[in-house]
Amino acid sequence: MALTGVQIFKLLPKTNCKKCGFPTCLAFAMKLAQGGADISACPDVSEEAKATLGEASAPPIRSFALGAGEKAVKMGGETVLFRHEKKFVNPCAIALNIKDNDDALEQKASEVASSEIDRVGQKLRVDAISVEYASGDSAKYEAAVKLIADKAPDTAIILNCKDSAAVEAAVKAVAARKPLIYAATEENAEAMAAVAKDNKVPLVASAAGLEALSALTEKIKGLGVEDIVLDSGAGTAGEIIQHNTQIRRSALKKSFKPLGYPVINYVLRDDPILEASIASVAIAKYSSIVVVSNISKWKNLVLFTLRQNLYTDPQVPMQVEQKIYELGEPGADAPLMITTNFSLTYFIVSGEIENSKVPSRLAVMDCEGLSVLTAWAAGKFTAAKIAQFISECGIADQVSQKELIIPGQVAILSGALEDKLEGWKITVGPREANAIPTFLKGR
Amino acid sequence: MSFVVPKESFNGKVLAVDFGKDDKALIVGGESCMPFLSFEGETPNRPVIAHEIQDCSPDDWPDTVKEAYKDVSSDPVAWASHCQDKLNAKAIALRLVSTHPDRIDRSAEDAAKLIKDVLAAINVPLIILGSNHIEKDSTVLVAAAEAASGHNCIIGKAQEGNYKTIVAAALAHNHKLIAMSELDINLAKQLNILITQMGFDKQKLITDPMCSALGYGLEYTYSVMERIRLAGLAQNDQTMQPPILGDVGMYVWKIKETVAGEADVPEWGTLAERGIAWETVTATSMVLSGSNLLIMRHPSAIQNVEKTIDELTSS
């Protein structure tokens, strides 16, 4: 629970020595409560007070990495329930579950290793492999874990195994990869916590329902494991949305520490499209690790795209790359239109051009992600800047007639543009995108 | 420290809107909590998925979804019956695309005749959609409302530029009405206010804040829908309490991901699954953010979303 300024003041030396840079201990305490100062600025504070304050100022959802190295996935640290309030911070990991006795194990691990694709400038991939202890043979399990770690060298590993002896051997085999252990339960908590603690790896706490789960995380924490991931046993999509909402609300709104951890959801389904649908519930609703039973290129693309959409910053306009986009298969005489690089503007304009079925070129100009009117008002979509972009992008060599169609909203620019773009004809297009098909077809 | 279920209760409630007739009538909305959080509120009606058909052959639809209806789609009446009888559609959405001046420019009278034929062939509720041409829709939907008089249909979409005539027609023939604005909570609110100021009962409205496909602005629709829901529930804003429509199919089945073949983009995998999954996941996202009514195209996508809703409403 966050402390108030007065509560913090009681923990300070109350000497008003000013060494912290504030005139009084009370002023310092107030600043601490707001998160605007650090307790270490006070040279005389007791260790006990430091510990109390440290506990109180810890983020409501603990943040740590899944896996090790450059491609480790940061989890937790979330601050809101709805993405319009503030950006969702750490995009969830997507993981593939592979049984240790699966004949296609090597191939599946390789598919994960090569799953990276580029989507609007971001490199996205399947982040982790959950190795399931299905064989009941710990030597076989250890070998499978090693093989998978070898075939997917950058991928995080989740040890899906509730046998603490088998887990221990597997953890030691891939310790450098910081595998996540799935899972500690009521029955094996002591043994699992010992393995996690000794090997400094994170541990999933798995229990049926949030009451039992809260008790279990407290127990595990008491045994010295700090990096905990939650598994509430949510099976159906309904349980996923309800449990995960309650977990995040408890952590953020009630400062309830026993549930202040990232969440893992296994969404295994036989039908791959249904599995994608259930996975999307987990992605949208607060999961930090979503484990699926099968991957394929189309499915990865769908899930990566949803994750990317929901984790974009709602306060920063999404931008598309500045370039000439070809829609349909435009010939040299195809119309050339221009707009700004606000992603929504681009999606709507390009969608309407596609609707028109008239092959066209769309010049998208970098205006820092502003829409047409806003960019114009901000001086980023002016005649001079458009002229410079059109001259420098080399489009003049690709078209048979130099005609540029500008958005109707900025019709006012047409005169100045004709002056600045010598030899070009400037045509004023429609004010609204939905009039584009009629406009293009009527030419 | 022991766990206490953190419940939130709201003063507001989503309005329950019924459409259709007799034992096939449906109700959407009515919930008093955010989507599927039944531990803290009432969720009396599950989201409804309407199967989209159109008044001419779907030549503009990508192959994956065109293929699914190839035996029936040349005849809208056969298509509607197929959806109801073979695919167990709970509702059908008929889009009058051919009335668009750039398409066939079919007349309002022709549209009215077709609506009567479709209504005679089915008994599940019908949603009647214009071609999204502001001027033409205001004549087509007026004729449509009259033709469907007594069937308690949903008609739409009324937009800022044409709502007056469409509202009057819905009022005169006792239909429900979709009010559509473009991805802005304030515009959605304003249009609802304008429509109710004409004497149209807010209990008969459905809000369409504009859908977007996954990867093509989905996050905007997602957040606008969540904000509309929160305004209606938490702030008890009466103008933000109509059920929400997610018109999914038409936004999904035109983007590159549902059209481009595997030869062009090998890194995207097989086209058929990709398209169906695209519509499925877009629709699932829409119900998660607050949609009460979806309009979808591919039968397999509809099935998968129904199964997802089964799970979401089971606990």
mmCIF file of C-alpha atoms in Angstrom, chain A residues 81-84 88 117-119 210-211 214 218 235-239 241-243 245-247 249-250 253-259 269 271 273-278 280-282 284-286 297-299 301-303 305-310 312 314 316-318 342-344 346-348 350-352 354-355 357 432 434 437-439 441, chain B residues 1-8 10 34-40 59-61 100 102-103 132-134 159 182-183 210 212-220 222-224 226-227 230 250 254-257 262 266-278 280-281 284-285 288-289 300-301 303-305 307-308 311-315:
data_model
loop_
_atom_site.group_PDB
_atom_site.id
_atom_site.type_symbol
_atom_site.label_atom_id
_atom_site.label_comp_id
_atom_site.label_asym_id
_atom_site.label_seq_id
_atom_site.Cartn_x
_atom_site.Cartn_y
_atom_site.Cartn_z
ATOM 1 C CA LEU A 81 -6.847 -1.409 -16.982
ATOM 2 C CA PHE A 82 -7.794 0.346 -20.218
ATOM 3 C CA ARG A 83 -5.433 1.249 -23.011
ATOM 4 C CA HIS A 84 -6.971 4.683 -23.632
ATOM 5 C CA PHE A 88 0.018 -0.857 -22.018
ATOM 6 C CA ILE A 117 8.484 -11.272 -39.241
ATOM 7 C CA ASP A 118 8.449 -7.554 -39.827
ATOM 8 C CA ARG A 119 5.218 -5.643 -39.451
ATOM 9 C CA LEU A 210 -7.567 -16.381 -6.935
ATOM 10 C CA GLU A 211 -7.982 -17.017 -3.235
ATOM 11 C CA SER A 214 -2.958 -15.446 -3.360
ATOM 12 C CA GLU A 218 2.586 -15.440 -0.281
ATOM 13 C CA GLY A 235 -9.392 -22.510 -18.686
ATOM 14 C CA THR A 236 -12.280 -20.951 -20.592
ATOM 15 C CA ALA A 237 -12.154 -17.533 -22.218
ATOM 16 C CA GLY A 238 -14.666 -16.399 -19.588
ATOM 17 C CA GLU A 239 -12.360 -17.438 -16.759
ATOM 18 C CA ILE A 241 -11.181 -12.367 -18.741
ATOM 19 C CA GLN A 242 -12.659 -12.561 -15.233
ATOM 20 C CA HIS A 243 -9.575 -13.819 -13.395
ATOM 21 C CA THR A 245 -9.399 -8.510 -14.674
ATOM 22 C CA GLN A 246 -9.644 -9.294 -10.970
ATOM 23 C CA ILE A 247 -5.901 -9.845 -10.746
ATOM 24 C CA ARG A 249 -7.666 -4.613 -10.478
ATOM 25 C CA SER A 250 -6.494 -6.102 -7.160
ATOM 26 C CA LYS A 253 -6.610 -0.457 -7.338
ATOM 27 C CA LYS A 254 -6.257 -2.336 -4.040
ATOM 28 C CA SER A 255 -2.439 -2.521 -3.986
ATOM 29 C CA PHE A 256 -2.924 -6.204 -3.217
ATOM 30 C CA LYS A 257 0.638 -7.515 -3.326
ATOM 31 C CA PRO A 258 -0.089 -11.272 -3.498
ATOM 32 C CA LEU A 259 -1.473 -10.758 -7.011
ATOM 33 C CA ARG A 269 -7.288 -25.768 -28.240
ATOM 34 C CA ASP A 271 -8.828 -26.014 -33.640
ATOM 35 C CA ILE A 273 -8.429 -20.712 -35.502
ATOM 36 C CA LEU A 274 -10.431 -21.103 -32.308
ATOM 37 C CA GLU A 275 -7.132 -21.176 -30.428
ATOM 38 C CA ALA A 276 -6.181 -17.872 -32.090
ATOM 39 C CA SER A 277 -9.499 -16.429 -30.970
ATOM 40 C CA ILE A 278 -9.078 -17.540 -27.353
ATOM 41 C CA SER A 280 -6.734 -12.941 -28.506
ATOM 42 C CA VAL A 281 -8.879 -12.806 -25.363
ATOM 43 C CA ALA A 282 -5.739 -13.378 -23.283
ATOM 44 C CA ALA A 284 -6.390 -8.152 -24.901
ATOM 45 C CA LYS A 285 -7.094 -8.977 -21.295
ATOM 46 C CA TYR A 286 -3.867 -8.633 -19.415
ATOM 47 C CA LYS A 297 2.663 -18.332 -40.261
ATOM 48 C CA TRP A 298 -0.867 -16.997 -40.619
ATOM 49 C CA LYS A 299 -1.606 -17.513 -36.969
ATOM 50 C CA LEU A 301 0.745 -12.832 -38.078
ATOM 51 C CA VAL A 302 -2.750 -12.527 -36.610
ATOM 52 C CA LEU A 303 -1.579 -12.707 -32.996
ATOM 53 C CA THR A 305 -0.767 -7.858 -35.174
ATOM 54 C CA LEU A 306 -3.348 -7.864 -32.398
ATOM 55 C CA ARG A 307 -0.631 -7.543 -29.763
ATOM 56 C CA GLN A 308 0.978 -4.712 -31.681
ATOM 57 C CA ASN A 309 -2.352 -2.896 -32.122
ATOM 58 C CA LEU A 310 -3.335 -3.079 -28.476
ATOM 59 C CA THR A 312 0.526 0.975 -29.190
ATOM 60 C CA PRO A 314 -2.799 5.832 -27.536
ATOM 61 C CA VAL A 316 1.315 8.940 -29.817
ATOM 62 C CA PRO A 317 -0.183 8.783 -33.282
ATOM 63 C CA MET A 318 0.762 5.641 -35.150
ATOM 64 C CA PHE A 342 -0.929 9.351 -39.723
ATOM 65 C CA SER A 343 -1.669 5.624 -39.838
ATOM 66 C CA LEU A 344 -5.416 6.030 -39.639
ATOM 67 C CA TYR A 346 -3.292 6.156 -44.505
ATOM 68 C CA PHE A 347 -5.548 3.172 -43.761
ATOM 69 C CA ILE A 348 -8.717 5.055 -44.661
ATOM 70 C CA SER A 350 -5.618 3.580 -49.096
ATOM 71 C CA GLY A 351 -8.735 1.527 -48.286
ATOM 72 C CA GLU A 352 -10.921 3.850 -50.332
ATOM 73 C CA GLU A 354 -8.562 0.051 -53.134
ATOM 74 C CA ASN A 355 -12.364 0.189 -53.070
ATOM 75 C CA LYS A 357 -10.388 -0.547 -58.017
ATOM 76 C CA GLU A 432 -13.491 13.190 -47.422
ATOM 77 C CA ASN A 434 -15.254 8.108 -48.803
ATOM 78 C CA PRO A 437 -13.899 5.968 -55.355
ATOM 79 C CA THR A 438 -16.366 8.242 -57.147
ATOM 80 C CA PHE A 439 -13.618 10.771 -57.765
ATOM 81 C CA LYS A 441 -13.691 6.450 -61.323
ATOM 82 C CA MET B 1 -3.781 -10.398 3.510
ATOM 83 C CA SER B 2 -6.643 -12.359 2.062
ATOM 84 C CA PHE B 3 -8.129 -11.988 -1.373
ATOM 85 C CA VAL B 4 -11.369 -10.083 -1.777
ATOM 86 C CA VAL B 5 -12.997 -10.042 -5.224
ATOM 87 C CA PRO B 6 -12.567 -6.444 -6.411
ATOM 88 C CA LYS B 7 -16.015 -5.647 -7.751
ATOM 89 C CA GLU B 8 -17.168 -2.464 -9.385
ATOM 90 C CA PHE B 10 -22.178 1.047 -11.958
ATOM 91 C CA MET B 34 -18.107 -4.222 -18.769
ATOM 92 C CA PRO B 35 -18.131 -7.073 -21.290
ATOM 93 C CA PHE B 36 -18.331 -10.585 -19.794
ATOM 94 C CA LEU B 37 -17.600 -9.501 -16.205
ATOM 95 C CA SER B 38 -20.641 -11.355 -14.932
ATOM 96 C CA PHE B 39 -19.209 -11.566 -11.393
ATOM 97 C CA GLU B 40 -20.177 -7.952 -10.818
ATOM 98 C CA ASP B 59 -17.888 -10.114 -57.018
ATOM 99 C CA ASP B 60 -16.016 -7.623 -54.880
ATOM 100 C CA TRP B 61 -15.459 -10.117 -52.038
ATOM 101 C CA HIS B 100 -24.763 2.745 -54.903
ATOM 102 C CA ASP B 102 -21.065 3.759 -58.677
ATOM 103 C CA ARG B 103 -22.279 0.164 -58.649
ATOM 104 C CA ASN B 132 -23.018 3.935 -47.510
ATOM 105 C CA HIS B 133 -23.761 6.630 -50.055
ATOM 106 C CA ILE B 134 -25.097 9.539 -48.036
ATOM 107 C CA GLN B 159 -25.055 9.356 -40.478
ATOM 108 C CA GLU B 182 -16.442 7.953 -37.612
ATOM 109 C CA LEU B 183 -14.212 6.745 -34.792
ATOM 110 C CA MET B 210 -17.107 2.569 -37.074
ATOM 111 C CA SER B 212 -11.706 -1.225 -38.333
ATOM 112 C CA ALA B 213 -9.898 -4.403 -39.265
ATOM 113 C CA LEU B 214 -7.147 -5.916 -37.204
ATOM 114 C CA GLY B 215 -3.948 -4.151 -38.240
ATOM 115 C CA TYR B 216 -5.849 -1.283 -39.843
ATOM 116 C CA GLY B 217 -6.791 0.938 -36.947
ATOM 117 C CA LEU B 218 -8.413 -1.765 -34.786
ATOM 118 C CA GLU B 219 -6.983 -0.127 -31.671
ATOM 119 C CA TYR B 220 -8.947 3.048 -32.355
ATOM 120 C CA TYR B 222 -11.345 -0.895 -29.602
ATOM 121 C CA SER B 223 -10.699 2.129 -27.410
ATOM 122 C CA VAL B 224 -13.641 4.177 -28.680
ATOM 123 C CA GLU B 226 -14.444 0.827 -24.390
ATOM 124 C CA ARG B 227 -14.810 4.537 -23.720
ATOM 125 C CA LEU B 230 -17.441 3.254 -19.604
ATOM 126 C CA MET B 250 -16.784 -5.376 -44.715
ATOM 127 C CA LYS B 254 -10.791 -6.051 -48.388
ATOM 128 C CA ILE B 255 -7.413 -5.632 -46.727
ATOM 129 C CA LYS B 256 -4.259 -7.160 -48.085
ATOM 130 C CA GLU B 257 -4.058 -9.857 -45.389
ATOM 131 C CA GLU B 262 0.599 -17.187 -50.505
ATOM 132 C CA PRO B 266 4.962 -16.541 -48.394
ATOM 133 C CA GLU B 267 5.843 -15.263 -44.919
ATOM 134 C CA TRP B 268 2.130 -14.782 -44.144
ATOM 135 C CA GLY B 269 1.121 -18.420 -44.556
ATOM 136 C CA THR B 270 -1.986 -19.923 -46.151
ATOM 137 C CA LEU B 271 -4.568 -17.467 -47.447
ATOM 138 C CA ALA B 272 -7.821 -19.202 -46.459
ATOM 139 C CA GLU B 273 -6.916 -19.691 -42.788
ATOM 140 C CA ARG B 274 -5.365 -16.233 -42.666
ATOM 141 C CA GLY B 275 -8.554 -14.575 -43.886
ATOM 142 C CA ILE B 276 -10.867 -16.553 -41.622
ATOM 143 C CA ALA B 277 -8.620 -15.997 -38.607
ATOM 144 C CA TRP B 278 -8.425 -12.294 -39.447
ATOM 145 C CA THR B 280 -12.422 -14.141 -36.221
ATOM 146 C CA VAL B 281 -9.856 -12.214 -34.201
ATOM 147 C CA THR B 284 -13.457 -11.310 -30.897
ATOM 148 C CA SER B 285 -11.677 -8.034 -30.173
ATOM 149 C CA LEU B 288 -14.235 -7.760 -25.811
ATOM 150 C CA SER B 289 -14.365 -3.991 -26.182
ATOM 151 C CA SER B 300 -16.203 -20.548 -40.222
ATOM 152 C CA ALA B 301 -15.244 -17.228 -38.681
ATOM 153 C CA GLN B 303 -18.605 -20.346 -35.877
ATOM 154 C CA ASN B 304 -15.323 -19.642 -34.142
ATOM 155 C CA VAL B 305 -16.579 -16.392 -32.675
ATOM 156 C CA LYS B 307 -17.604 -20.720 -29.752
ATOM 157 C CA THR B 308 -15.522 -17.969 -28.192
ATOM 158 C CA GLU B 311 -16.702 -19.685 -23.493
ATOM 159 C CA LEU B 312 -16.890 -16.022 -22.534
ATOM 160 C CA THR B 313 -20.434 -16.395 -21.249
ATOM 161 C CA SER B 314 -20.112 -19.840 -19.674
ATOM 162 C CA SER B 315 -18.630 -18.997 -16.294
#
